[in-house]
Coordinates of C-alpha atoms (C1' of nucleotides) in Angstrom, one line a residue:
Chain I
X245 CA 0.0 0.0 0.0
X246 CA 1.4 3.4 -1.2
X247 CA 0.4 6.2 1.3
X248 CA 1.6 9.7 -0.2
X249 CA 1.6 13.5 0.9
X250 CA 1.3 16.4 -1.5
X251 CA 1.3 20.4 -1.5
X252 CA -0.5 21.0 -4.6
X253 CA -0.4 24.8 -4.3
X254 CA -3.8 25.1 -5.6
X255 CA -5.6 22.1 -7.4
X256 CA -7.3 23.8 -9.5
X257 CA -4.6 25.5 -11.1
X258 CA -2.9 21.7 -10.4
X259 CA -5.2 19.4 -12.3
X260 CA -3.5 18.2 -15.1
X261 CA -0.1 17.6 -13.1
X262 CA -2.3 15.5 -10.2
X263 CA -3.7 13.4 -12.8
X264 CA -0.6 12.5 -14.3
X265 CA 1.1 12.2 -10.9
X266 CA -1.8 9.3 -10.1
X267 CA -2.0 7.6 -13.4
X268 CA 1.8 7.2 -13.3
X269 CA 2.3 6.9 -9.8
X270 CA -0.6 5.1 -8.5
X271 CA -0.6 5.4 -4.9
X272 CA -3.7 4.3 -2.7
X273 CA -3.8 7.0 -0.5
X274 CA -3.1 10.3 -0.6
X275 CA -2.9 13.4 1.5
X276 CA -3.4 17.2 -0.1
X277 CA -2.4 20.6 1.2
X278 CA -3.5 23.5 0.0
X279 CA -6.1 22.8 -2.5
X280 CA -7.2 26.4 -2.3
X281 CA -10.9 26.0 -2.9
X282 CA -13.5 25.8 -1.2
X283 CA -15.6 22.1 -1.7
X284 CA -17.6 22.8 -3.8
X285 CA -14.5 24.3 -6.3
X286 CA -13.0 20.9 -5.9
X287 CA -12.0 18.5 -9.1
X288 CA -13.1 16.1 -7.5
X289 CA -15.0 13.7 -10.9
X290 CA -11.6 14.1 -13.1
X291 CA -10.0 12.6 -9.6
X292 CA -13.3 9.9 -9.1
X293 CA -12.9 8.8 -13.0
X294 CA -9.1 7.3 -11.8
X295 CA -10.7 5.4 -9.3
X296 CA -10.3 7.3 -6.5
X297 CA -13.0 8.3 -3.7
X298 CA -12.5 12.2 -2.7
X299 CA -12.9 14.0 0.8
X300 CA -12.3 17.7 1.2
X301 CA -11.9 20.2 3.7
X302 CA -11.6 23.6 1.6
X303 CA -11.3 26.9 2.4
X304 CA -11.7 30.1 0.0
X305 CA -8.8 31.1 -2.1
X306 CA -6.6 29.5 0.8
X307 CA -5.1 26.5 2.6
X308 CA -7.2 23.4 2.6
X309 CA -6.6 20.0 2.5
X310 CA -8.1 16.6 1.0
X311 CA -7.9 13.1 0.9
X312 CA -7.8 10.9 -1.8
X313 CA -8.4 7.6 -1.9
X314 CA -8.6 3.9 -3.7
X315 CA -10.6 2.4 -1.2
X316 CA -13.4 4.1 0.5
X317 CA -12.8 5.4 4.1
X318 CA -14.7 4.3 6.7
X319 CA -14.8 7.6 8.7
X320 CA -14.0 11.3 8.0
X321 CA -13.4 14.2 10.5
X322 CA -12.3 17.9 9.6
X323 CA -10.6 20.1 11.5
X324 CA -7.6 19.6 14.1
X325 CA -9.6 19.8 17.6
X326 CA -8.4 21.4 20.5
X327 CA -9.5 25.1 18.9
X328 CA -13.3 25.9 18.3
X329 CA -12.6 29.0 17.3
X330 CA -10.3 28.1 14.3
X331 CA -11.8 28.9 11.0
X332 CA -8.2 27.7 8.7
X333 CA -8.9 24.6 7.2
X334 CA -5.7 22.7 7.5
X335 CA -6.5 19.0 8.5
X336 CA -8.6 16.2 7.9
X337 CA -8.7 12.7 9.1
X338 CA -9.9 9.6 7.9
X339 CA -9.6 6.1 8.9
X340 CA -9.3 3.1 6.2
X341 CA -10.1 -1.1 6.3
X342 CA -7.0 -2.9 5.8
X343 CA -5.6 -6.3 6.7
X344 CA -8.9 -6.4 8.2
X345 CA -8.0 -3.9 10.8
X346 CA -7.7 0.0 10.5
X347 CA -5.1 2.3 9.6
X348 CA -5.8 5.9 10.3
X349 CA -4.4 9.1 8.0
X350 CA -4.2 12.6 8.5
X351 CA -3.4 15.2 5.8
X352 CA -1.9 18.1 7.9
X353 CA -1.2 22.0 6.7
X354 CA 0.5 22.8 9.8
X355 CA 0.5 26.9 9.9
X356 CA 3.7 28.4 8.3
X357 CA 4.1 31.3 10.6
X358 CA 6.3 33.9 9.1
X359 CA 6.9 36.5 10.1
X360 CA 7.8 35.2 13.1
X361 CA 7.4 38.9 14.7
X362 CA 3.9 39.4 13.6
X363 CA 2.0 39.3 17.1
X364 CA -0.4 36.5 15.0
X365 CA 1.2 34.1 13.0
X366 CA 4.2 32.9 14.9
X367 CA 2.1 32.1 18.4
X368 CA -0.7 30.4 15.8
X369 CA 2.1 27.9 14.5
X370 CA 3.3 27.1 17.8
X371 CA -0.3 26.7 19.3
X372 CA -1.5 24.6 16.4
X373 CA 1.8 22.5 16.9
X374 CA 0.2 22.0 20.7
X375 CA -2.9 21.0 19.2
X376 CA -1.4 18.0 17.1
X377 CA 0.8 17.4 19.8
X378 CA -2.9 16.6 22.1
X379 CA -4.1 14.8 18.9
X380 CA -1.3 12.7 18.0
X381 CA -0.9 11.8 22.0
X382 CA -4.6 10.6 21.9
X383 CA -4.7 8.8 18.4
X384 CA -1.4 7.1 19.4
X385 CA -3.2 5.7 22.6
X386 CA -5.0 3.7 20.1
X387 CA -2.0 1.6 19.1
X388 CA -3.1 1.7 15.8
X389 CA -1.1 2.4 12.2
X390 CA -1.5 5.6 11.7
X391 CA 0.4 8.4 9.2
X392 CA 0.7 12.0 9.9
X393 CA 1.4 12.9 6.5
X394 CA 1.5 16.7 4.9
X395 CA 3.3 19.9 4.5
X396 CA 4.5 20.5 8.5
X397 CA 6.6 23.8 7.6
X398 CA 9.1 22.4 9.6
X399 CA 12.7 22.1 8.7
X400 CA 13.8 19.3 11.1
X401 CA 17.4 19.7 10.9
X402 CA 20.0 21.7 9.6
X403 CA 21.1 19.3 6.5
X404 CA 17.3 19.8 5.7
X405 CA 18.0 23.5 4.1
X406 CA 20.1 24.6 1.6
X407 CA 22.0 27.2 3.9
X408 CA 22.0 27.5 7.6
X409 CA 22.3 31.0 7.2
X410 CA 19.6 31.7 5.5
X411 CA 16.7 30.2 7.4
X412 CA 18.1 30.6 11.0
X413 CA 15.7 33.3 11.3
X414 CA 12.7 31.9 9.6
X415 CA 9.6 30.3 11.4
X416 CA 10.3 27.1 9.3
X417 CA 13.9 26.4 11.4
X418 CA 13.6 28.7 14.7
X419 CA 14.6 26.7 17.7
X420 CA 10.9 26.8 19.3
X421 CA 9.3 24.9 15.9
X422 CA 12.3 22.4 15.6
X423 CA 11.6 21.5 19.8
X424 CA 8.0 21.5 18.2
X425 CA 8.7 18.8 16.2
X426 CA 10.9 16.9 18.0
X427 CA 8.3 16.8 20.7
X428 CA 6.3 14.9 18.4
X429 CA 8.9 12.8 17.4
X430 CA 9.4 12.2 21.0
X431 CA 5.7 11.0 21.1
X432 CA 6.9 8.0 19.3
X433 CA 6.3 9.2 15.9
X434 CA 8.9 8.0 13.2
X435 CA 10.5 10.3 9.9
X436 CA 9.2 7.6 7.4
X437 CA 11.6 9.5 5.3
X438 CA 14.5 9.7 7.4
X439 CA 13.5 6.0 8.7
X440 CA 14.9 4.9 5.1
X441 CA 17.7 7.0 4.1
X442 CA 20.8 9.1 5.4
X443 CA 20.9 11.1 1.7
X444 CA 21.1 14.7 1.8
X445 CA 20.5 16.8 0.9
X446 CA 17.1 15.6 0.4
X447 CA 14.6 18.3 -0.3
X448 CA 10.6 18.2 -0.9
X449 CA 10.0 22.4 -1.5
X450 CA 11.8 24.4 -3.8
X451 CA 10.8 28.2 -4.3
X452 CA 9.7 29.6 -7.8
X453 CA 11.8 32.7 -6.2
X454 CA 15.2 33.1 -7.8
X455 CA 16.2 29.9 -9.2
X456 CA 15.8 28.0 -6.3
X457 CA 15.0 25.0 -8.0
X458 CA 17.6 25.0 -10.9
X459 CA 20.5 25.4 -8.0
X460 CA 18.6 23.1 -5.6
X461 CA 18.3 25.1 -2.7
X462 CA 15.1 23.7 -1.3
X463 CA 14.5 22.7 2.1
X464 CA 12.7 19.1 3.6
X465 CA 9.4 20.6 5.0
X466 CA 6.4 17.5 3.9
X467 CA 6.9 14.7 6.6
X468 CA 5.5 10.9 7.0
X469 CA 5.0 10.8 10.7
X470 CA 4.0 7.2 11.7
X471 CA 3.0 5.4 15.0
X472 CA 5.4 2.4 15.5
X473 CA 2.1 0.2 14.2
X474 CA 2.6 1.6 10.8
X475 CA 6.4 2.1 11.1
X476 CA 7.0 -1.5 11.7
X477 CA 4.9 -2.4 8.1
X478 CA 7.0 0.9 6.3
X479 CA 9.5 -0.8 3.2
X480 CA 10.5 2.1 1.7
X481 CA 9.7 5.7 0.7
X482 CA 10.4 8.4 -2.1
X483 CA 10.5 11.9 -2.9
X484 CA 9.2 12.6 -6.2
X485 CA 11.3 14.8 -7.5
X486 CA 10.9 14.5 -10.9
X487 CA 7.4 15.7 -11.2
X488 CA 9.1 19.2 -10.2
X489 CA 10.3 19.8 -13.2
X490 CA 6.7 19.2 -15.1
X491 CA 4.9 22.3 -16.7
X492 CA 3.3 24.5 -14.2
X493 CA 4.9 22.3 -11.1
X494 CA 3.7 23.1 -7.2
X495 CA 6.6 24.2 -5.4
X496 CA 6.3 20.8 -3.1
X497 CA 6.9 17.4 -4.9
X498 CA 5.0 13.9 -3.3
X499 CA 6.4 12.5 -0.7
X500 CA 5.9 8.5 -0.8
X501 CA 5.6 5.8 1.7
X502 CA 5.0 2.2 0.5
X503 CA 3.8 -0.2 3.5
X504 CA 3.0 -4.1 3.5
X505 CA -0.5 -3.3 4.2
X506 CA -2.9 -5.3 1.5
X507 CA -6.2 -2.9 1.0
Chain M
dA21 C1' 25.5 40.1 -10.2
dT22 C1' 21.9 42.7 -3.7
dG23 C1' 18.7 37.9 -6.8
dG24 C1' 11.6 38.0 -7.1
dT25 C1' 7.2 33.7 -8.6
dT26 C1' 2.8 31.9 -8.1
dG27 C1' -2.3 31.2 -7.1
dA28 C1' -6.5 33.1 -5.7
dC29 C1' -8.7 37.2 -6.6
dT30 C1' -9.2 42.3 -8.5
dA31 C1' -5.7 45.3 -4.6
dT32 C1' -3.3 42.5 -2.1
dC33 C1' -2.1 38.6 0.6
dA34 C1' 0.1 34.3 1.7
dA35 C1' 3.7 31.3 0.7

DNA sequence: ATGGTTGACTATCAA
């Protein structure tokens, strides 16, 4: 079973590239950020003609996330709890039959947070990152597989950016997001990524500004976090960096998983 | 060489 996450910087705008990226990649599941539509705006029969069943949490001209899906999930929820008040749509959560037991998915658009002196934006990422940090604490209490998987904005290390120097002061790398994340690591969630490879650099973003992606400065910001239930059934992953250099490419490519679940 | 794009939406904002 192929579990993926991808920032598709607008889906709409992103069709014709995600329907190439399934056709030739096939996975079974996969996790979207920023779909930047509300529901309703959503693809969503060009994506059901593939095979695939769609669930959305969209958001006008903004965020949003979805999940895709060969076989249909069992249950959906939207929205990261622990915030009533939060109108960003930035996760959803559904949980799949397999092996005739359940694995549980998540596609997460955890809050980018720059600049990190704005008196919003910086104490919203950090505050959503406590949010996950309650969810992923109670969902791992199920001992259940289960895949964190999305766009965290989090630069875990420093081989994980092009330059040091040029993110030390960004909200992606500050010390306070990287303890963040290593909190949640701490949790008991594995780097499916860093789980099967040492390689760096090993980037998943690469700006459209200044030729980022020609010289390869990009950073590793869209994470696989898995409970040890699905890290013990993980055999390999992939970035897919190829598809960045397709016509009109997101600035993220898919990140893969492939696991010895049988749907 | 001090670098500047893209998507959603229509004047900027977010990334």
């Amino acid at each position: 079973m192929k579990i993926a996450t991808w920032n598709i910087n607008g889906v709409r705008a992103r069709i014709d590239n995600l329907l190439a990226w399934l056709t030739e990649s096939v996975p079974d599941i996969v996790a979207l950020q920023e779909i930047k539509t509300l529901d309703e705006g959503f693809p969503r029969l060009e994506i059901e003609a593939l095979g695939y069943h769609v669930e959305t949490h969209g958001q006008k001209g903004f965020n949003g996330v979805a999940l895709l899906s060969k076989i249909r999930p069992d249950e959906i929820s939207r929205g990261l709890p622990g915030n009533g008040e939060d109108e960003q749509a930035r996760f959803i959560e559904g949980v799949f039959s397999v092996d005739g037991g359940a694995i549980r998915v998540c596609s997460i658009y955890l809050p980018n947070g720059n600049p990190p002196g704005d008196p919003v934006k910086y104490p919203y990422k950090l505050a959503w990152m406590d949010r996950l940090l309650a969810f992923a604490e109670d969902r791992l209490a199920l001992e259940e597989p289960l895949v964190l998987a999305g766009d965290y904005n989090v630069i875990p290390e420093p081989h994980d950016c092009f330059d040091v120097r040029a993110w030390e002061g960004d909200a992606l790398f500050l010390p306070e997001t990287r303890q963040a994340f290593r909190r949640l690591e701490n949790l008991g969630l594995t780097d499916a990524v860093r789980a099967t490879t040492d390689a760096v650099p090993l980037y998943t973003f690469w700006d459209y500004q200044a030729g980022c992606w020609p010289k390869n400065k990009g950073i590793r910001i869209d994470h696989l976090m898995l409970s040890a239930e699905a890290s013990d059934r993980l055999i390999s992953t992939a970035v897919e960096k190829h598809v960045r250099n397709w016509e009109k490419p997101s600035d993220h490519v898919p990140v893969v998983g492939v696991f010895d679940f049988a749907a």
